PDB file of N, CA and C in Angstrom:
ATOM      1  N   UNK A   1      -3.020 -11.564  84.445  1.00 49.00           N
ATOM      2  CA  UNK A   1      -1.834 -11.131  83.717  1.00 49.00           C
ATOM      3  C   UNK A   1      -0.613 -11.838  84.290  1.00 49.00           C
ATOM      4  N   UNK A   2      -0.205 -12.692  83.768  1.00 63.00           N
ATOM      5  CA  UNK A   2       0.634 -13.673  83.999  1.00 63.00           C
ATOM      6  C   UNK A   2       2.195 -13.202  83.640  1.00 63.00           C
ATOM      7  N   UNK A   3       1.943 -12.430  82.530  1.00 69.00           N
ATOM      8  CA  UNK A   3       3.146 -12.328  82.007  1.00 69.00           C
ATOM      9  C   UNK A   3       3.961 -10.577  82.299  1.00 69.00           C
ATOM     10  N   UNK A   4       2.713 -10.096  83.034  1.00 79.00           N
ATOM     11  CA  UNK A   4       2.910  -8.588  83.399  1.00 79.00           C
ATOM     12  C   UNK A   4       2.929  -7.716  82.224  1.00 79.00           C
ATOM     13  N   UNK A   5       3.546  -6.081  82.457  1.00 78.00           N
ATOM     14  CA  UNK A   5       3.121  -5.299  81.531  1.00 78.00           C
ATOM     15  C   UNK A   5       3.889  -5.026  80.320  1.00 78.00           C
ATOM     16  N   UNK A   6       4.699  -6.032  80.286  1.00 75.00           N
ATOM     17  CA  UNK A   6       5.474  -6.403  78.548  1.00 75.00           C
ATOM     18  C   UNK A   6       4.382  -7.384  77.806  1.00 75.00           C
ATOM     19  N   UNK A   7       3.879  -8.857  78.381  1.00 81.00           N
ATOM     20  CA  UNK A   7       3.150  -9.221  77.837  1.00 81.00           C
ATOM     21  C   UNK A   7       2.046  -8.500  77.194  1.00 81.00           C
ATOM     22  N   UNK A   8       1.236  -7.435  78.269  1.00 76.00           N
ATOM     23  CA  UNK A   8       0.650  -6.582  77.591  1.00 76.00           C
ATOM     24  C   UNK A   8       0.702  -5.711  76.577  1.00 76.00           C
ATOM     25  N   UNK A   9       2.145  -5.163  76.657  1.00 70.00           N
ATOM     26  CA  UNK A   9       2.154  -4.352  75.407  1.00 70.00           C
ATOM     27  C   UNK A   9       2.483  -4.897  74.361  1.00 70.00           C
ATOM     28  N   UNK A  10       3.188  -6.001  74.492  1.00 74.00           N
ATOM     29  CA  UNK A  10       3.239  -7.464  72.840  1.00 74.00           C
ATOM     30  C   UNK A  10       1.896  -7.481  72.629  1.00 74.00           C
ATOM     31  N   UNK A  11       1.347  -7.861  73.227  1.00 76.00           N
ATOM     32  CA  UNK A  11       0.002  -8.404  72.648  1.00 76.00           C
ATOM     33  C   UNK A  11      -0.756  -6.840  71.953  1.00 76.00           C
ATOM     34  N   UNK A  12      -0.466  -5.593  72.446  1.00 72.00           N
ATOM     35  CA  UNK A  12      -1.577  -4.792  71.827  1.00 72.00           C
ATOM     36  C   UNK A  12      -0.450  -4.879  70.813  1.00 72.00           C
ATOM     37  N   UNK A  13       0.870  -4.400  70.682  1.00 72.00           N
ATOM     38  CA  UNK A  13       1.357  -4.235  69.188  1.00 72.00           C
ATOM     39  C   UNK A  13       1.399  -5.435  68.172  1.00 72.00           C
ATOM     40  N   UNK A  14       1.252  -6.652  68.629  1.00 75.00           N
ATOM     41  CA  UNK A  14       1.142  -7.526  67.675  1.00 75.00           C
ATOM     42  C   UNK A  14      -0.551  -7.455  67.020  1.00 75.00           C
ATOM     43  N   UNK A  15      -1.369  -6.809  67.600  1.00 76.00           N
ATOM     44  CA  UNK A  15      -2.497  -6.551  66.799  1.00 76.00           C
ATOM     45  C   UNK A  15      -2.757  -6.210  65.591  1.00 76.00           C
ATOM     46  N   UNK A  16      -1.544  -5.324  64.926  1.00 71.00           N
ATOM     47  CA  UNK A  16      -1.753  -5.026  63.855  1.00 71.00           C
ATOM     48  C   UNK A  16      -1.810  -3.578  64.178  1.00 71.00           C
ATOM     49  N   UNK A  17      -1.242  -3.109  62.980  1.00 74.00           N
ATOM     50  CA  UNK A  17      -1.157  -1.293  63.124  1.00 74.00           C
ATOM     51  C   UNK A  17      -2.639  -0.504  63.481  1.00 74.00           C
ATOM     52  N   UNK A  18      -2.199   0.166  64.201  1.00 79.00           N
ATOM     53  CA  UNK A  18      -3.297   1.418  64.234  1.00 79.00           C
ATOM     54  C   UNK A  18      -3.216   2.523  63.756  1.00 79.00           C
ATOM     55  N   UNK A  19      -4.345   3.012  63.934  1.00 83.00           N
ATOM     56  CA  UNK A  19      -4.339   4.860  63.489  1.00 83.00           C
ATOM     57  C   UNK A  19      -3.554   5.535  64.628  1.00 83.00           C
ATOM     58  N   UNK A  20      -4.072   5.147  65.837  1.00 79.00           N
ATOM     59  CA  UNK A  20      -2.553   5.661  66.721  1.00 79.00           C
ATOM     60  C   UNK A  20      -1.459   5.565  66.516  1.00 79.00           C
ATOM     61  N   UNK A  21      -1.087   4.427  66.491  1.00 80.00           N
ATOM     62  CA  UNK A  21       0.347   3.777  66.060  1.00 80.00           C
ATOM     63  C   UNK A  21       1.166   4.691  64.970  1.00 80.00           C
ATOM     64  N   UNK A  22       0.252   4.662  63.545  1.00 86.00           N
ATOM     65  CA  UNK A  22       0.734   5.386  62.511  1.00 86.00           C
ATOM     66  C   UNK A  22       0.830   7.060  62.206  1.00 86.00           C
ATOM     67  N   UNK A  23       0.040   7.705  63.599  1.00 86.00           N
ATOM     68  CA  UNK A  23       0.050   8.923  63.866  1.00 86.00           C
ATOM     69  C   UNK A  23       1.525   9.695  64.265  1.00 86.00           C
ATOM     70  N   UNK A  24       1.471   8.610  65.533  1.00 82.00           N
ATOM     71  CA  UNK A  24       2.667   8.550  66.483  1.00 82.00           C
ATOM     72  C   UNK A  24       3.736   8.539  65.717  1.00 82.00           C
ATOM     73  N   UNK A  25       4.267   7.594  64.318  1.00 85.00           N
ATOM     74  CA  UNK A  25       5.365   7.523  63.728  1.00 85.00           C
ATOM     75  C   UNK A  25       5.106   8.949  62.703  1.00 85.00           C
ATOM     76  N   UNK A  26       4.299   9.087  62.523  1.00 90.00           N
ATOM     77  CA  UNK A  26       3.962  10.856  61.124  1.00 90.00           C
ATOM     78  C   UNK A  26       4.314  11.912  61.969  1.00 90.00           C
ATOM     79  N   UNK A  27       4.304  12.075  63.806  1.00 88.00           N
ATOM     80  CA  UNK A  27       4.429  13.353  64.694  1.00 88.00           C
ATOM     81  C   UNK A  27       5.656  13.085  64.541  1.00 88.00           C
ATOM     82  N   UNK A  28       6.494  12.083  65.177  1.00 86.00           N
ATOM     83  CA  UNK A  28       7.498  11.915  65.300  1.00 86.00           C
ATOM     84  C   UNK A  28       8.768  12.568  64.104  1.00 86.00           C
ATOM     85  N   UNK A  29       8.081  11.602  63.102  1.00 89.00           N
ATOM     86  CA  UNK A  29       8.935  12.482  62.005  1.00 89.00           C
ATOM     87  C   UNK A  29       8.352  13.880  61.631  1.00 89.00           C
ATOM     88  N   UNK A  30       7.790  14.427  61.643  1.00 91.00           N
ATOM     89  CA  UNK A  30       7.685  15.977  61.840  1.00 91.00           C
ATOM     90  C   UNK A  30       8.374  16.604  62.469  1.00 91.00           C
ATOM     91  N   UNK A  31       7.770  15.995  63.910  1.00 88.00           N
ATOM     92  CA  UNK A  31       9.030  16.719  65.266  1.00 88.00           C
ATOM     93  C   UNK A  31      10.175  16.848  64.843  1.00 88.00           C
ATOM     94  N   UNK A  32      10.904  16.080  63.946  1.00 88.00           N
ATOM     95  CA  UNK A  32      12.353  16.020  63.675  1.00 88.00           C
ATOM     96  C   UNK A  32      12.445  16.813  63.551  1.00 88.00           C
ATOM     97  N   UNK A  33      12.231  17.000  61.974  1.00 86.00           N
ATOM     98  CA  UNK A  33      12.539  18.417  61.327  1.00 86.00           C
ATOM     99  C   UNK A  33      12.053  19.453  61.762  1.00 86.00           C
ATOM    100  N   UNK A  34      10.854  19.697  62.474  1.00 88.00           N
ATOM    101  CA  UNK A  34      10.931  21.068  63.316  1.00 88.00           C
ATOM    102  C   UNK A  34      11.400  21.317  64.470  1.00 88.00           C
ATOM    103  N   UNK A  35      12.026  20.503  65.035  1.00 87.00           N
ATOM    104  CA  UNK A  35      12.991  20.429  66.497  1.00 87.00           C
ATOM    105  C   UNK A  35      14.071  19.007  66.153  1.00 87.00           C
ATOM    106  N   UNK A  36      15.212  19.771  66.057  1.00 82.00           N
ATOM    107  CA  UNK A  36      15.898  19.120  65.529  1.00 82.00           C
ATOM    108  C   UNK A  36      16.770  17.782  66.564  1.00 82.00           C
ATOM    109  N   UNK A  37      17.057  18.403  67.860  1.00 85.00           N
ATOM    110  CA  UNK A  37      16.799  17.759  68.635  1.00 85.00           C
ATOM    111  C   UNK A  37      16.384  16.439  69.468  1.00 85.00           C
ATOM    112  N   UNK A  38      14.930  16.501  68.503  1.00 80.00           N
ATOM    113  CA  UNK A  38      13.849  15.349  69.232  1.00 80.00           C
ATOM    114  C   UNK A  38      14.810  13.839  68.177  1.00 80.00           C
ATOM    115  N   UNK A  39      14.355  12.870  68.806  1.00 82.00           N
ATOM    116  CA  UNK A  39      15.111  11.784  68.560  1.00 82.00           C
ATOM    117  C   UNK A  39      13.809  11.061  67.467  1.00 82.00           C
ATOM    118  N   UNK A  40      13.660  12.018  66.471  1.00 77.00           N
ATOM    119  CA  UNK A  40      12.593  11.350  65.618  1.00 77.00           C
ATOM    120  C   UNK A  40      12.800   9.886  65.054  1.00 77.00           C
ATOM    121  N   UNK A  41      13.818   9.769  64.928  1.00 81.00           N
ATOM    122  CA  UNK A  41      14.839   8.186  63.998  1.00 81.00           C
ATOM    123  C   UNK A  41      14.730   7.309  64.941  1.00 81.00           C
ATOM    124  N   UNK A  42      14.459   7.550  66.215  1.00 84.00           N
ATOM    125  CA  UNK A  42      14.403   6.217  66.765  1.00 84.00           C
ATOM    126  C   UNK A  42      12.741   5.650  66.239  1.00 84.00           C
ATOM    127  N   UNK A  43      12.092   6.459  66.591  1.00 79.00           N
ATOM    128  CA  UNK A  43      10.508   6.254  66.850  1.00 79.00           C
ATOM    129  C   UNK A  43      10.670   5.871  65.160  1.00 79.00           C
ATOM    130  N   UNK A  44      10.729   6.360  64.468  1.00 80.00           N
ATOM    131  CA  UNK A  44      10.353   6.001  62.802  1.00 80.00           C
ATOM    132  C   UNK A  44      11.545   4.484  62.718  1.00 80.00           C
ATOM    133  N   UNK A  45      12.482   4.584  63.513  1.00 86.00           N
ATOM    134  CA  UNK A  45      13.693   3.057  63.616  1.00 86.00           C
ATOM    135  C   UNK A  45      12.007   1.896  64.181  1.00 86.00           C
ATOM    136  N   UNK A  46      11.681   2.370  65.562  1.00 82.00           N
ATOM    137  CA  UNK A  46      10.624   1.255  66.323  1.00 82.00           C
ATOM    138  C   UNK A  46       9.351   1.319  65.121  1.00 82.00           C
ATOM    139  N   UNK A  47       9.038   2.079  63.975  1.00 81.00           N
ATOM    140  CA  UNK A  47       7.905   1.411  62.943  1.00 81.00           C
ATOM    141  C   UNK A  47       8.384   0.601  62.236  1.00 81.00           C
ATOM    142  N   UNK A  48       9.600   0.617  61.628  1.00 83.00           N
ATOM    143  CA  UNK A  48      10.603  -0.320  60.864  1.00 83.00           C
ATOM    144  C   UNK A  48      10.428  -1.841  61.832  1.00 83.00           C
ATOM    145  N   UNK A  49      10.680  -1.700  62.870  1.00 85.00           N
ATOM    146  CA  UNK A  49      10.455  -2.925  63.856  1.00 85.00           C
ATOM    147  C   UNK A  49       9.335  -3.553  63.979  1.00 85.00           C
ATOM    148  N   UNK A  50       8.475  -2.425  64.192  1.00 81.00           N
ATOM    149  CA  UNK A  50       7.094  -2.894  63.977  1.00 81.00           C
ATOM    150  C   UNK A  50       6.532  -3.644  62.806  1.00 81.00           C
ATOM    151  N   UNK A  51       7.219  -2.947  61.673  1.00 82.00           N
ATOM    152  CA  UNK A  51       6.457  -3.827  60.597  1.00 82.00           C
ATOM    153  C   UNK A  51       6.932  -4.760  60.455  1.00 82.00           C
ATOM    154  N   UNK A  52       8.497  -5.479  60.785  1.00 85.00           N
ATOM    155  CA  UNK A  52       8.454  -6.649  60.554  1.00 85.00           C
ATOM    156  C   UNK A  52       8.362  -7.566  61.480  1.00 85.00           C
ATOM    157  N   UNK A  53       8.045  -6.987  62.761  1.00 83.00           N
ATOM    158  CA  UNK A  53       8.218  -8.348  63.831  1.00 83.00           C
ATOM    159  C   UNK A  53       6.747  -8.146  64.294  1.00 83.00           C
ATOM    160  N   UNK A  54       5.774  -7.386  64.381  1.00 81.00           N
ATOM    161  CA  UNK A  54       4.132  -7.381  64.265  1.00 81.00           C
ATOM    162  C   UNK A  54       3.586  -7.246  63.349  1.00 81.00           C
ATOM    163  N   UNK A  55       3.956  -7.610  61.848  1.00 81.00           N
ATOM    164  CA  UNK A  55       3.389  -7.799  60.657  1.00 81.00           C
ATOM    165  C   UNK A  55       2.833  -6.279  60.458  1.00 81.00           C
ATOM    166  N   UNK A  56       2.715  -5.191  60.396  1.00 83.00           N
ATOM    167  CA  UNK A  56       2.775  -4.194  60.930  1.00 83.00           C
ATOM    168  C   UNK A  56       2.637  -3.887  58.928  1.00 83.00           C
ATOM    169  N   UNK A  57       2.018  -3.276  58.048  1.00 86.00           N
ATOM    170  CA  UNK A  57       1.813  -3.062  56.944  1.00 86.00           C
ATOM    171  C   UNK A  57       3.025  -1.995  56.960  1.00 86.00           C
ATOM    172  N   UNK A  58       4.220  -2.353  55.855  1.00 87.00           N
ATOM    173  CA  UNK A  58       5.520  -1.664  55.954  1.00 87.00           C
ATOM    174  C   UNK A  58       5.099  -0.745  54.765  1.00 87.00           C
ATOM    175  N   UNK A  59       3.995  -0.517  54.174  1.00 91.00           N
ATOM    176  CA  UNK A  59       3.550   0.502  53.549  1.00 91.00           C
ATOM    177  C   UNK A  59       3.165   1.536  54.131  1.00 91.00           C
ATOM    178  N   UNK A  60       2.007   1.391  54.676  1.00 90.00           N
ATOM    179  CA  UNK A  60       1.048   2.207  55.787  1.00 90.00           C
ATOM    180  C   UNK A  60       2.672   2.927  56.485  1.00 90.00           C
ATOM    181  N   UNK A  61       3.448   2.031  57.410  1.00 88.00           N
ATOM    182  CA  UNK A  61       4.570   3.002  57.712  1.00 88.00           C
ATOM    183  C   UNK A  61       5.800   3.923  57.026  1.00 88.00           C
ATOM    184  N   UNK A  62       5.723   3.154  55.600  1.00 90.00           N
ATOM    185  CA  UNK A  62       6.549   4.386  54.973  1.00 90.00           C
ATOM    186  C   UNK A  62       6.100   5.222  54.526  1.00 90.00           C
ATOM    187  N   UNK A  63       4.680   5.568  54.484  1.00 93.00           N
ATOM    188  CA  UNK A  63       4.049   6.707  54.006  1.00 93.00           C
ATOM    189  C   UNK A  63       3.806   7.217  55.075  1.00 93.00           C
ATOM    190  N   UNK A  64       3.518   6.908  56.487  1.00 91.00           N
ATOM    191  CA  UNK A  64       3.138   8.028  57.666  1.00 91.00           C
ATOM    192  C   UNK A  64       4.775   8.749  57.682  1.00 91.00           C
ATOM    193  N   UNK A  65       5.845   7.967  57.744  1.00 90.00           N
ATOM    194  CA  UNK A  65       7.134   8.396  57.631  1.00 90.00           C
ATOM    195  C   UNK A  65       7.746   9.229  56.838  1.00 90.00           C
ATOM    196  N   UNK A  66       7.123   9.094  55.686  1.00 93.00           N
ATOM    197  CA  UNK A  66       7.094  10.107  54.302  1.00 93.00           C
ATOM    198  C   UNK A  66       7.044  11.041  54.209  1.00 93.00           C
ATOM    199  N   UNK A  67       5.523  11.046  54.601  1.00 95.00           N
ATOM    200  CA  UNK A  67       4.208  11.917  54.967  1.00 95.00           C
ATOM    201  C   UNK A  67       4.960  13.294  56.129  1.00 95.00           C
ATOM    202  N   UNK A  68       5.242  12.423  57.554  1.00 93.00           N
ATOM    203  CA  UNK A  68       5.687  13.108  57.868  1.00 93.00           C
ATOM    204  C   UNK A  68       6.930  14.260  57.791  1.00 93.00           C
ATOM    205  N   UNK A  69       7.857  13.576  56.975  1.00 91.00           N
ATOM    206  CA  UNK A  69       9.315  14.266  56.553  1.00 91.00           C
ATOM    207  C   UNK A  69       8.578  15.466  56.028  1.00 91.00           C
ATOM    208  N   UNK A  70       7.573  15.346  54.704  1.00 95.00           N
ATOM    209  CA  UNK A  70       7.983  16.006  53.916  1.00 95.00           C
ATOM    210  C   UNK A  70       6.868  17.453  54.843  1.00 95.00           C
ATOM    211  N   UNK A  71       6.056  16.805  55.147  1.00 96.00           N
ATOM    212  CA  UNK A  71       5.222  18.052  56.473  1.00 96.00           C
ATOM    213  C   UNK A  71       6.286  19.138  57.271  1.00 96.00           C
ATOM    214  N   UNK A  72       6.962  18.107  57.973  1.00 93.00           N
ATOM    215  CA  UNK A  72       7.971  18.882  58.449  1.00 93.00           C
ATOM    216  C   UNK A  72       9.126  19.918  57.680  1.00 93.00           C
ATOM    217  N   UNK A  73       8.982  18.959  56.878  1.00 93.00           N
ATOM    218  CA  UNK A  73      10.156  19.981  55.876  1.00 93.00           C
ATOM    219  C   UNK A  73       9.265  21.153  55.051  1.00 93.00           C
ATOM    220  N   UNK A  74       8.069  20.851  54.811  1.00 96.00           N
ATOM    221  CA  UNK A  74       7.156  22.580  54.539  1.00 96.00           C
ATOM    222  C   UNK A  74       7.041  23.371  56.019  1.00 96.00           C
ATOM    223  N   UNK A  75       6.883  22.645  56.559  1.00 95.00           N
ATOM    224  CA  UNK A  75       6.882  23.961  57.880  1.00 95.00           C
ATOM    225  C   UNK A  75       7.842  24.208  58.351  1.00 95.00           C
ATOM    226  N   UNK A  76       9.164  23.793  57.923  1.00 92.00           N
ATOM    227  CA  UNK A  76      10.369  24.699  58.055  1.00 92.00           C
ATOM    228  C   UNK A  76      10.655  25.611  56.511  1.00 92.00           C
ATOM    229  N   UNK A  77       9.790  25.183  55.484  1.00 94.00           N
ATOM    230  CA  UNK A  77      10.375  26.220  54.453  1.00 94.00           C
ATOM    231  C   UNK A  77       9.296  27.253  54.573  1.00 94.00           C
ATOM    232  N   UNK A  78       8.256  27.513  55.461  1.00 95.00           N
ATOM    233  CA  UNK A  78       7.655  28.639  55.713  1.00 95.00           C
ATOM    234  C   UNK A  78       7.860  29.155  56.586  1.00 95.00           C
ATOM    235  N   UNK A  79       7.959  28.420  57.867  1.00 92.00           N
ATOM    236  CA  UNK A  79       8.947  29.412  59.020  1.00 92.00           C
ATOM    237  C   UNK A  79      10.199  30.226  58.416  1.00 92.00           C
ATOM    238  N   UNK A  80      10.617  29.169  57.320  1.00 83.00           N
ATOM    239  CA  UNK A  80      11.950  30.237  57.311  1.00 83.00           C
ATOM    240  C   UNK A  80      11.912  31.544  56.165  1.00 83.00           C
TER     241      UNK A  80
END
């Protein structure tokens, strides 16, 4: 490892999206809206990044992003 542990993590995110990856951005935006708090916009800002600077399918991320809003926003209209 020549380039240390940035090289490493370029290289796994330039792989191409994962099911992790796209999980991580669907919790995130959930978390928002049920803790208002949590800094969901950045993490759903770094999939926006992702898809265009690791080719990153900018579909696949606006639907985990979607997906997630609108999750979050039913489990705040039943909590409330």
């Amino acid at each position: 490892m020549d380039g240390g542990i940035f090289s490493v993590i370029e290289e796994v995110l330039r792989r191409g999206e994962s099911l992790t990856g796209l999980l991580l951005i669907f919790a995130a935006s959930v978390g928002e809206y049920v803790f208002p708090p949590f800094p969901g916009d950045t993490v759903v800002l770094f999939g926006a990044f992702l898809a265009a600077w690791a080719s990153w399918s900018s579909w696949k991320v606006f639907v985990a992003t979607v997906a997630g809003a609108l999750a979050g926003a039913w489990i705040d209209t039943v909590a409330g």
